[in-house]
């Protein structure tokens, strides 16, 4: 049986139609890297601005009319109600169009969709965040939530990597986290440059070096598919059980609600049953389906 | 269950005329060079002579090839969206085959469970299915292997049984019963008619010779999911076109795209197919770029994944995918030859 | 639909940057008169023009498309215009068969020194397009 | 022919001259055949040759890696040559097992001729210039031209133009061009407006399954222009405008590679007369440049070659 609680979300449908977007207005744009921007936006509709809620890890479908629609993680913290954020890397037709938008421009927005992170899974435990590139945007809301409620968690490790120093996103967050003594923040790049003094190495390798303790721990992984595929074996080697490995996945999506068919991993749909999965849920479909 | 009414085939036109009050009647048609269900023209009933099944399945009537989801326009105060005016007419599909009716019940689940799909469901609501039993199934039919049959009336509102010059009318649902009760001028069924109907049913059941063994199929597919050699071998001759999925009465995958000119346009949804590489293609990665993965997805979705969610195989055995395939790729051969673990 | 007096054909032209674009430039600087119905897209070579561009222009509603390049033998890249010639020839003939009026697809060789020829070619084509009327090929029936 | 084919195929596999044999086997429905791609010499007995071998198997050449023995009819062999011309296939990697073809039977024509669908036919066999169709135990004879595919009717090169093995005597052309291009002639007689309206109507039906493209050996692009999104030339929404634009452009792209094998039209589930486009393009190419696809593996492909003077009357 399908296990989605739609009832809660129905109030966010525009005119009762799940496919119809709401209008949001861009209020600020932050250039994260040469190809990634973070959009700060709010609903045009006042009622929604006040009522809209979501869970960390959930995503929404953003549209530019005439160009199409694509899913992005909501990367702001659910507790901050004044605006929403999403980070977009320029990779195709729609994201190119989004990057051409300026402050004050409108986008379509429908959501939130997906399951989000279930916080009770993490509480009282050590949490290891493993992120690559723009994959951090999907974990960011959770990380902030964890930091804001620091006492509820054990040891926190954040391992974040990008292809090069120029590809590191959310540098302002990275700095804050570096300086936070209650966290162990490790930043790495695949290839350094003349100014880079930090660590060099692929995320899975760095993870192996850091070797976090699997006891009473949960690892949360998000990044490009190739990174995810190489990270799971490392975690397994370190002694993590599949149920202790959590990931949030990205797939081509059109509907966001488990109908259009393309984002499945076996019988699970990333949009409907995910995007957050434990490795235990998806490991049977290991041969490249995620 | 067995009906007590019948109608002479000559009078089908009259019957359809009566039913046209309150319904938009769709009948099998080959007007547009390919067989499909089209709006009845009010006169022609010669489909009774040629109709066996349509190439285009009646899913089109509820889930069309393309449809406008909403329109949008940019004005000074920003974008405005507008839903299309929903056509309020109730569809009556006359002559739907039992397999296609079952397929609609499968689409109902897919579009209703979890989030509801407003477009499909509004068309489907209050529609009426008048089934016509298959006295002459194709050699590509294998409905009997999937719990259906040429006279399976489970998913229709009214079932018609062709006993020669006349059609017996079986009312199945309340809606069907009401419609038949409201229809004047039907004749009473005799014992001889009933006996004849029984005979027709039996003989046509035996005409469905293509078979698959669905016993334990989910387990078998699960076991061979990783068997790349097998999937590569069976997928070699597939051309990755979308015929099988587009003509399939239970395939419901779709794509969403915008069509716009200057400051206005509309968002459309249209059929999509898991056979296309572009279907899952992302800018950096394509989880199903290889053909064997796509073929595996089509087979496994129908026979392994869909049943996990809905307890029913998402295939009704209509055989369109086999009949229309340009390379005669036959899903039954695949399913009957799944590797068993050595 | 709109065949009123004020209708003016829109002609899209792909001009090679070495010959025809320079020719068009010369037509302008030497104040040769030709109709303002033309929109020019500069291309590196007439060989750059994919038949798809021509069809797309018609779909977008241009009334005619002109591909203009260097004379055979004069191509800056030696052979680009020869390839263009084959492509344009089959495109023109094929689209004619499909039902596109032959006047809508045009080609010319205009050298950098032929400002006069460019003006003439454009004038002639615009005149022909006026006779054929607006491009309703891809219009939806209303 | 079948026995010889099986022997040859077996020998090729045994001697290690090829990794695969691509041929035909009996299909799962009445009268049909289906492509057979085998590696194992024990499978050669599945190979068949009969008047129902519809597919142009050369479509698989660009996809399957390795040395391949391929069964080819006249038109198929020309597709193979065309692929060699385009550097898609190397001659050393293919062993062409030529089938002298005398026309392939179009089951749709058979159905129309006897007014029965294929399931109802007991037998369809070719006997020389006749086709014998058995329905309800009753034998009916028709001239073979009545049931051959349109492209077979006008076929100039029924015998493979290039082969390593020929399974039988060369066959002579079936010269029935009038019937073969009947629809084209009809269209040529219409006004521009009528022709455009005709195609508009046909492409209104198109469902964009891309069978025409995928079945076509000349359509070998890794990424088709319809799938481009920056810029998006063709909308994925199957409106007739974009459907027609796709098909027109596709025909132009395969000009000089199309051998008039008729696969596009045969594959189309919506019965769009695609061959009436492809064949016309073939004729245009022949008329303008005296070029016919797939006759000379050493010749440059049509659109990468030129003559100093040609087609000048089309240019101002």
mmCIF file of C-alpha atoms in Angstrom, chain A:
data_model
loop_
_atom_site.group_PDB
_atom_site.id
_atom_site.type_symbol
_atom_site.label_atom_id
_atom_site.label_comp_id
_atom_site.label_asym_id
_atom_site.label_seq_id
_atom_site.Cartn_x
_atom_site.Cartn_y
_atom_site.Cartn_z
ATOM 1 C CA UNK A 1 0.000 0.000 0.000
ATOM 2 C CA UNK A 2 1.077 3.542 -0.607
ATOM 3 C CA UNK A 3 1.969 5.327 2.564
ATOM 4 C CA UNK A 4 1.624 9.038 2.020
ATOM 5 C CA UNK A 5 -0.233 11.382 4.274
ATOM 6 C CA UNK A 6 -1.659 13.766 1.740
ATOM 7 C CA UNK A 7 -4.276 15.216 4.049
ATOM 8 C CA UNK A 8 -1.825 17.535 5.805
ATOM 9 C CA UNK A 9 -0.564 18.926 2.547
ATOM 10 C CA UNK A 10 -3.842 19.429 0.784
ATOM 11 C CA UNK A 11 -4.214 22.868 2.275
ATOM 12 C CA UNK A 12 -1.180 23.967 0.314
ATOM 13 C CA UNK A 13 -2.674 22.992 -3.072
ATOM 14 C CA UNK A 14 -3.542 25.956 -5.232
ATOM 15 C CA UNK A 15 -7.287 25.808 -5.980
ATOM 16 C CA UNK A 16 -7.307 22.213 -4.790
ATOM 17 C CA UNK A 17 -5.213 21.188 -7.784
ATOM 18 C CA UNK A 18 -1.973 19.489 -6.869
ATOM 19 C CA UNK A 19 -0.303 20.460 -10.133
ATOM 20 C CA UNK A 20 -1.087 24.161 -9.982
ATOM 21 C CA UNK A 21 1.771 26.285 -8.666
ATOM 22 C CA UNK A 22 1.624 29.188 -6.237
ATOM 23 C CA UNK A 23 3.494 32.352 -7.042
ATOM 24 C CA UNK A 24 6.605 33.201 -5.123
ATOM 25 C CA UNK A 25 8.723 36.322 -5.404
ATOM 26 C CA UNK A 26 12.493 36.310 -5.301
ATOM 27 C CA UNK A 27 13.721 38.700 -2.614
ATOM 28 C CA UNK A 28 17.456 38.030 -2.632
ATOM 29 C CA UNK A 29 19.978 36.091 -4.689
ATOM 30 C CA UNK A 30 23.278 34.818 -3.320
ATOM 31 C CA UNK A 31 25.954 33.682 -5.736
ATOM 32 C CA UNK A 32 27.381 30.597 -4.090
ATOM 33 C CA UNK A 33 29.818 29.656 -6.830
ATOM 34 C CA UNK A 34 30.316 30.445 -10.502
ATOM 35 C CA UNK A 35 27.447 28.126 -11.390
ATOM 36 C CA UNK A 36 25.292 28.008 -8.277
ATOM 37 C CA UNK A 37 22.918 30.552 -6.836
ATOM 38 C CA UNK A 38 20.753 30.519 -3.755
ATOM 39 C CA UNK A 39 17.364 32.139 -4.142
ATOM 40 C CA UNK A 40 15.605 33.662 -1.158
ATOM 41 C CA UNK A 41 11.912 33.920 -1.873
ATOM 42 C CA UNK A 42 8.501 34.329 -0.288
ATOM 43 C CA UNK A 43 4.920 33.591 -1.240
ATOM 44 C CA UNK A 44 2.974 36.298 -2.956
ATOM 45 C CA UNK A 45 -0.064 35.138 -1.046
ATOM 46 C CA UNK A 46 0.022 36.510 2.518
ATOM 47 C CA UNK A 47 -1.939 33.627 3.980
ATOM 48 C CA UNK A 48 0.557 31.098 2.672
ATOM 49 C CA UNK A 49 3.476 33.138 3.907
ATOM 50 C CA UNK A 50 2.122 32.642 7.397
ATOM 51 C CA UNK A 51 0.764 29.124 7.149
ATOM 52 C CA UNK A 52 3.296 27.337 5.005
ATOM 53 C CA UNK A 53 5.292 24.696 6.835
ATOM 54 C CA UNK A 54 7.671 21.990 5.774
ATOM 55 C CA UNK A 55 10.124 19.508 7.195
ATOM 56 C CA UNK A 56 13.872 19.510 6.650
ATOM 57 C CA UNK A 57 14.723 17.368 3.632
ATOM 58 C CA UNK A 58 11.520 18.050 1.744
ATOM 59 C CA UNK A 59 11.550 19.497 -1.727
ATOM 60 C CA UNK A 60 9.311 21.543 -3.989
ATOM 61 C CA UNK A 61 8.759 21.959 -7.701
ATOM 62 C CA UNK A 62 9.806 25.322 -9.040
ATOM 63 C CA UNK A 63 8.633 26.608 -12.372
ATOM 64 C CA UNK A 64 9.365 29.356 -14.757
ATOM 65 C CA UNK A 65 6.381 29.674 -17.008
ATOM 66 C CA UNK A 66 7.208 28.817 -20.561
ATOM 67 C CA UNK A 67 10.364 26.996 -19.522
ATOM 68 C CA UNK A 68 9.103 24.207 -17.341
ATOM 69 C CA UNK A 69 9.377 22.855 -13.882
ATOM 70 C CA UNK A 70 11.989 21.040 -11.790
ATOM 71 C CA UNK A 71 12.421 19.832 -8.215
ATOM 72 C CA UNK A 72 14.810 21.474 -5.752
ATOM 73 C CA UNK A 73 15.330 20.913 -2.067
ATOM 74 C CA UNK A 74 14.090 23.630 0.243
ATOM 75 C CA UNK A 75 17.380 24.463 1.878
ATOM 76 C CA UNK A 76 16.344 26.953 4.515
ATOM 77 C CA UNK A 77 15.548 25.959 8.055
ATOM 78 C CA UNK A 78 11.867 25.195 8.742
ATOM 79 C CA UNK A 79 12.058 27.208 11.923
ATOM 80 C CA UNK A 80 12.861 30.456 10.127
ATOM 81 C CA UNK A 81 9.543 31.632 8.817
ATOM 82 C CA UNK A 82 10.347 34.931 7.121
ATOM 83 C CA UNK A 83 11.511 33.455 3.848
ATOM 84 C CA UNK A 84 12.398 30.226 2.031
ATOM 85 C CA UNK A 85 15.605 29.318 0.246
ATOM 86 C CA UNK A 86 16.626 27.017 -2.529
ATOM 87 C CA UNK A 87 19.979 26.543 -4.218
ATOM 88 C CA UNK A 88 20.214 25.933 -7.907
ATOM 89 C CA UNK A 89 23.116 24.840 -10.014
ATOM 90 C CA UNK A 90 23.075 25.876 -13.634
ATOM 91 C CA UNK A 91 22.855 22.678 -15.647
ATOM 92 C CA UNK A 92 20.030 22.864 -18.164
ATOM 93 C CA UNK A 93 17.207 24.739 -19.755
ATOM 94 C CA UNK A 94 15.244 25.557 -16.615
ATOM 95 C CA UNK A 95 18.171 26.245 -14.313
ATOM 96 C CA UNK A 96 19.710 28.511 -16.944
ATOM 97 C CA UNK A 97 16.458 30.428 -17.021
ATOM 98 C CA UNK A 98 16.376 30.625 -13.238
ATOM 99 C CA UNK A 99 19.876 32.033 -13.210
ATOM 100 C CA UNK A 100 18.718 34.803 -15.525
ATOM 101 C CA UNK A 101 16.100 35.917 -12.999
ATOM 102 C CA UNK A 102 16.635 38.949 -10.820
ATOM 103 C CA UNK A 103 15.310 40.112 -7.473
ATOM 104 C CA UNK A 104 11.583 40.733 -7.706
ATOM 105 C CA UNK A 105 11.015 38.106 -10.385
ATOM 106 C CA UNK A 106 8.291 35.526 -9.905
ATOM 107 C CA UNK A 107 8.482 31.767 -9.990
ATOM 108 C CA UNK A 108 5.901 29.052 -9.632
ATOM 109 C CA UNK A 109 6.153 26.902 -6.530
ATOM 110 C CA UNK A 110 4.294 23.801 -5.489
ATOM 111 C CA UNK A 111 5.060 21.653 -2.516
ATOM 112 C CA UNK A 112 6.315 20.634 -0.108
ATOM 113 C CA UNK A 113 6.708 17.087 -1.354
ATOM 114 C CA UNK A 114 8.544 14.041 -0.135
ATOM 115 C CA UNK A 115 9.084 12.608 3.295
ATOM 116 C CA UNK A 116 11.850 14.753 4.781
ATOM 117 C CA UNK A 117 14.157 13.655 7.581
ATOM 118 C CA UNK A 118 12.531 11.995 10.543
ATOM 119 C CA UNK A 119 14.275 13.754 13.406
ATOM 120 C CA UNK A 120 13.564 11.075 16.011
ATOM 121 C CA UNK A 121 15.880 8.810 14.044
ATOM 122 C CA UNK A 122 18.786 11.111 14.843
ATOM 123 C CA UNK A 123 18.060 12.342 18.322
ATOM 124 C CA UNK A 124 20.382 11.148 21.058
ATOM 125 C CA UNK A 125 22.808 9.843 18.489
ATOM 126 C CA UNK A 126 26.072 10.830 16.894
ATOM 127 C CA UNK A 127 25.360 12.254 13.466
ATOM 128 C CA UNK A 128 27.780 12.180 10.548
ATOM 129 C CA UNK A 129 26.872 14.408 7.615
ATOM 130 C CA UNK A 130 28.550 13.508 4.363
ATOM 131 C CA UNK A 131 27.874 15.920 1.532
ATOM 132 C CA UNK A 132 29.268 16.669 -1.896
ATOM 133 C CA UNK A 133 28.862 19.790 -4.016
ATOM 134 C CA UNK A 134 25.398 21.218 -4.102
ATOM 135 C CA UNK A 135 24.201 18.119 -2.249
ATOM 136 C CA UNK A 136 24.798 20.129 0.893
ATOM 137 C CA UNK A 137 21.721 22.203 0.148
ATOM 138 C CA UNK A 138 19.500 19.211 0.911
ATOM 139 C CA UNK A 139 21.227 18.676 4.275
ATOM 140 C CA UNK A 140 21.572 22.291 5.229
ATOM 141 C CA UNK A 141 18.146 22.662 6.782
ATOM 142 C CA UNK A 142 18.748 19.543 8.850
ATOM 143 C CA UNK A 143 22.225 20.646 9.926
ATOM 144 C CA UNK A 144 20.892 23.967 11.117
ATOM 145 C CA UNK A 145 18.102 22.237 12.949
ATOM 146 C CA UNK A 146 20.612 19.959 14.669
ATOM 147 C CA UNK A 147 22.824 22.894 15.612
ATOM 148 C CA UNK A 148 19.877 24.844 16.991
ATOM 149 C CA UNK A 149 19.022 21.870 19.199
ATOM 150 C CA UNK A 150 22.573 20.825 19.828
ATOM 151 C CA UNK A 151 21.929 19.283 23.253
ATOM 152 C CA UNK A 152 19.627 16.638 21.762
ATOM 153 C CA UNK A 153 22.445 15.047 19.777
ATOM 154 C CA UNK A 154 25.759 13.330 20.388
ATOM 155 C CA UNK A 155 28.909 14.016 18.443
ATOM 156 C CA UNK A 156 28.438 15.818 15.138
ATOM 157 C CA UNK A 157 30.771 15.360 12.161
ATOM 158 C CA UNK A 158 30.302 17.198 8.885
ATOM 159 C CA UNK A 159 32.356 16.055 5.940
ATOM 160 C CA UNK A 160 31.828 18.259 2.945
ATOM 161 C CA UNK A 161 33.622 18.099 -0.363
ATOM 162 C CA UNK A 162 33.505 19.709 -3.773
ATOM 163 C CA UNK A 163 35.368 19.275 -7.020
ATOM 164 C CA UNK A 164 37.498 22.374 -6.457
ATOM 165 C CA UNK A 165 37.682 25.292 -4.003
ATOM 166 C CA UNK A 166 35.599 27.286 -6.468
ATOM 167 C CA UNK A 167 32.834 24.694 -6.251
ATOM 168 C CA UNK A 168 32.350 24.931 -2.479
ATOM 169 C CA UNK A 169 28.832 26.150 -1.737
ATOM 170 C CA UNK A 170 27.519 27.952 1.350
ATOM 171 C CA UNK A 171 30.968 29.212 2.305
ATOM 172 C CA UNK A 172 29.411 31.464 4.978
ATOM 173 C CA UNK A 173 27.845 28.400 6.615
ATOM 174 C CA UNK A 174 31.058 26.426 6.299
ATOM 175 C CA UNK A 175 32.931 29.194 8.124
ATOM 176 C CA UNK A 176 30.366 29.317 10.891
ATOM 177 C CA UNK A 177 30.484 25.588 11.317
ATOM 178 C CA UNK A 178 34.293 25.495 11.256
ATOM 179 C CA UNK A 179 34.298 27.921 14.164
ATOM 180 C CA UNK A 180 31.655 26.052 16.098
ATOM 181 C CA UNK A 181 33.503 23.957 18.632
ATOM 182 C CA UNK A 182 30.572 21.685 19.185
ATOM 183 C CA UNK A 183 30.992 20.326 15.645
ATOM 184 C CA UNK A 184 33.734 18.563 13.772
ATOM 185 C CA UNK A 185 33.698 20.190 10.349
ATOM 186 C CA UNK A 186 35.917 18.835 7.614
ATOM 187 C CA UNK A 187 36.078 20.413 4.192
ATOM 188 C CA UNK A 188 37.819 18.758 1.297
ATOM 189 C CA UNK A 189 38.228 19.272 -2.437
ATOM 190 C CA UNK A 190 38.964 16.802 -5.229
ATOM 191 C CA UNK A 191 41.563 19.106 -6.703
ATOM 192 C CA UNK A 192 43.059 22.104 -4.906
ATOM 193 C CA UNK A 193 44.419 25.294 -6.365
ATOM 194 C CA UNK A 194 47.335 27.601 -5.474
ATOM 195 C CA UNK A 195 45.417 29.211 -2.595
ATOM 196 C CA UNK A 196 43.970 26.062 -1.153
ATOM 197 C CA UNK A 197 45.599 24.989 2.080
ATOM 198 C CA UNK A 198 42.902 22.639 3.243
ATOM 199 C CA UNK A 199 42.405 18.985 2.706
ATOM 200 C CA UNK A 200 42.491 17.382 -0.759
ATOM 201 C CA UNK A 201 40.770 14.094 -1.480
ATOM 202 C CA UNK A 202 37.497 12.520 -2.547
ATOM 203 C CA UNK A 203 34.741 12.519 0.013
ATOM 204 C CA UNK A 204 34.561 8.723 0.458
ATOM 205 C CA UNK A 205 38.328 8.556 1.044
ATOM 206 C CA UNK A 206 38.218 11.375 3.566
ATOM 207 C CA UNK A 207 35.348 9.654 5.283
ATOM 208 C CA UNK A 208 37.461 6.523 5.561
ATOM 209 C CA UNK A 209 40.312 8.524 7.112
ATOM 210 C CA UNK A 210 38.014 10.248 9.577
ATOM 211 C CA UNK A 211 36.546 6.844 10.399
ATOM 212 C CA UNK A 212 33.613 7.826 12.598
ATOM 213 C CA UNK A 213 32.423 5.308 15.183
ATOM 214 C CA UNK A 214 29.347 3.405 14.053
ATOM 215 C CA UNK A 215 28.007 2.799 17.553
ATOM 216 C CA UNK A 216 24.893 4.809 18.237
ATOM 217 C CA UNK A 217 25.493 6.832 15.097
ATOM 218 C CA UNK A 218 23.668 7.755 11.923
ATOM 219 C CA UNK A 219 25.329 8.840 8.703
ATOM 220 C CA UNK A 220 23.459 11.187 6.372
ATOM 221 C CA UNK A 221 24.752 11.230 2.820
ATOM 222 C CA UNK A 222 23.884 13.573 -0.016
ATOM 223 C CA UNK A 223 25.752 14.451 -3.166
ATOM 224 C CA UNK A 224 26.146 13.444 -6.775
ATOM 225 C CA UNK A 225 25.119 9.834 -7.480
ATOM 226 C CA UNK A 226 28.701 8.766 -8.035
ATOM 227 C CA UNK A 227 29.698 10.026 -4.586
ATOM 228 C CA UNK A 228 26.739 8.310 -2.971
ATOM 229 C CA UNK A 229 27.607 5.037 -4.659
ATOM 230 C CA UNK A 230 31.169 5.145 -3.341
ATOM 231 C CA UNK A 231 30.249 6.351 0.126
ATOM 232 C CA UNK A 232 27.973 3.470 1.109
ATOM 233 C CA UNK A 233 30.689 0.791 0.808
ATOM 234 C CA UNK A 234 32.982 2.899 2.982
ATOM 235 C CA UNK A 235 30.323 3.252 5.649
ATOM 236 C CA UNK A 236 29.689 -0.475 5.491
ATOM 237 C CA UNK A 237 33.385 -1.092 5.948
ATOM 238 C CA UNK A 238 33.382 1.195 8.965
ATOM 239 C CA UNK A 239 30.701 -0.981 10.506
ATOM 240 C CA UNK A 240 27.549 1.017 9.809
ATOM 241 C CA UNK A 241 24.470 -1.098 9.223
ATOM 242 C CA UNK A 242 22.266 -0.251 6.204
ATOM 243 C CA UNK A 243 19.637 1.114 8.577
ATOM 244 C CA UNK A 244 22.176 3.593 9.969
ATOM 245 C CA UNK A 245 22.878 5.073 6.572
ATOM 246 C CA UNK A 246 20.489 7.747 5.421
ATOM 247 C CA UNK A 247 20.594 9.462 2.095
ATOM 248 C CA UNK A 248 18.523 11.912 0.155
ATOM 249 C CA UNK A 249 18.392 11.259 -3.556
ATOM 250 C CA UNK A 250 17.917 13.267 -6.673
ATOM 251 C CA UNK A 251 16.220 11.998 -9.804
ATOM 252 C CA UNK A 252 14.597 13.403 -12.868
ATOM 253 C CA UNK A 253 11.055 14.287 -11.822
ATOM 254 C CA UNK A 254 8.047 15.801 -13.446
ATOM 255 C CA UNK A 255 5.035 15.408 -11.183
ATOM 256 C CA UNK A 256 6.588 15.243 -7.701
ATOM 257 C CA UNK A 257 3.738 13.097 -6.430
ATOM 258 C CA UNK A 258 4.468 9.551 -7.537
ATOM 259 C CA UNK A 259 2.482 9.521 -10.757
ATOM 260 C CA UNK A 260 4.678 10.345 -13.701
ATOM 261 C CA UNK A 261 6.832 7.296 -13.185
ATOM 262 C CA UNK A 262 10.446 8.214 -13.823
ATOM 263 C CA UNK A 263 12.003 8.654 -10.366
ATOM 264 C CA UNK A 264 11.473 5.135 -9.103
ATOM 265 C CA UNK A 265 13.971 2.842 -7.458
ATOM 266 C CA UNK A 266 12.153 -0.429 -7.570
ATOM 267 C CA UNK A 267 8.696 0.188 -6.203
ATOM 268 C CA UNK A 268 9.827 3.254 -4.303
ATOM 269 C CA UNK A 269 9.415 6.664 -5.833
ATOM 270 C CA UNK A 270 11.964 9.250 -4.839
ATOM 271 C CA UNK A 271 9.294 11.958 -4.891
ATOM 272 C CA UNK A 272 6.681 10.019 -2.978
ATOM 273 C CA UNK A 273 8.555 7.650 -0.683
ATOM 274 C CA UNK A 274 11.748 9.699 -0.537
ATOM 275 C CA UNK A 275 13.804 11.695 -1.201
ATOM 276 C CA UNK A 276 15.132 10.490 2.159
ATOM 277 C CA UNK A 277 15.871 6.776 2.274
ATOM 278 C CA UNK A 278 17.883 4.487 4.432
ATOM 279 C CA UNK A 279 20.362 2.370 2.572
ATOM 280 C CA UNK A 280 18.408 -0.654 3.800
ATOM 281 C CA UNK A 281 15.462 0.457 1.674
ATOM 282 C CA UNK A 282 17.312 0.780 -1.592
ATOM 283 C CA UNK A 283 20.249 -1.585 -1.417
ATOM 284 C CA UNK A 284 18.448 -4.308 -3.356
ATOM 285 C CA UNK A 285 18.438 -2.054 -6.388
ATOM 286 C CA UNK A 286 22.119 -1.336 -6.236
ATOM 287 C CA UNK A 287 22.888 -1.866 -9.916
ATOM 288 C CA UNK A 288 22.845 1.714 -10.915
ATOM 289 C CA UNK A 289 19.219 2.515 -10.328
ATOM 290 C CA UNK A 290 20.167 5.296 -7.940
#
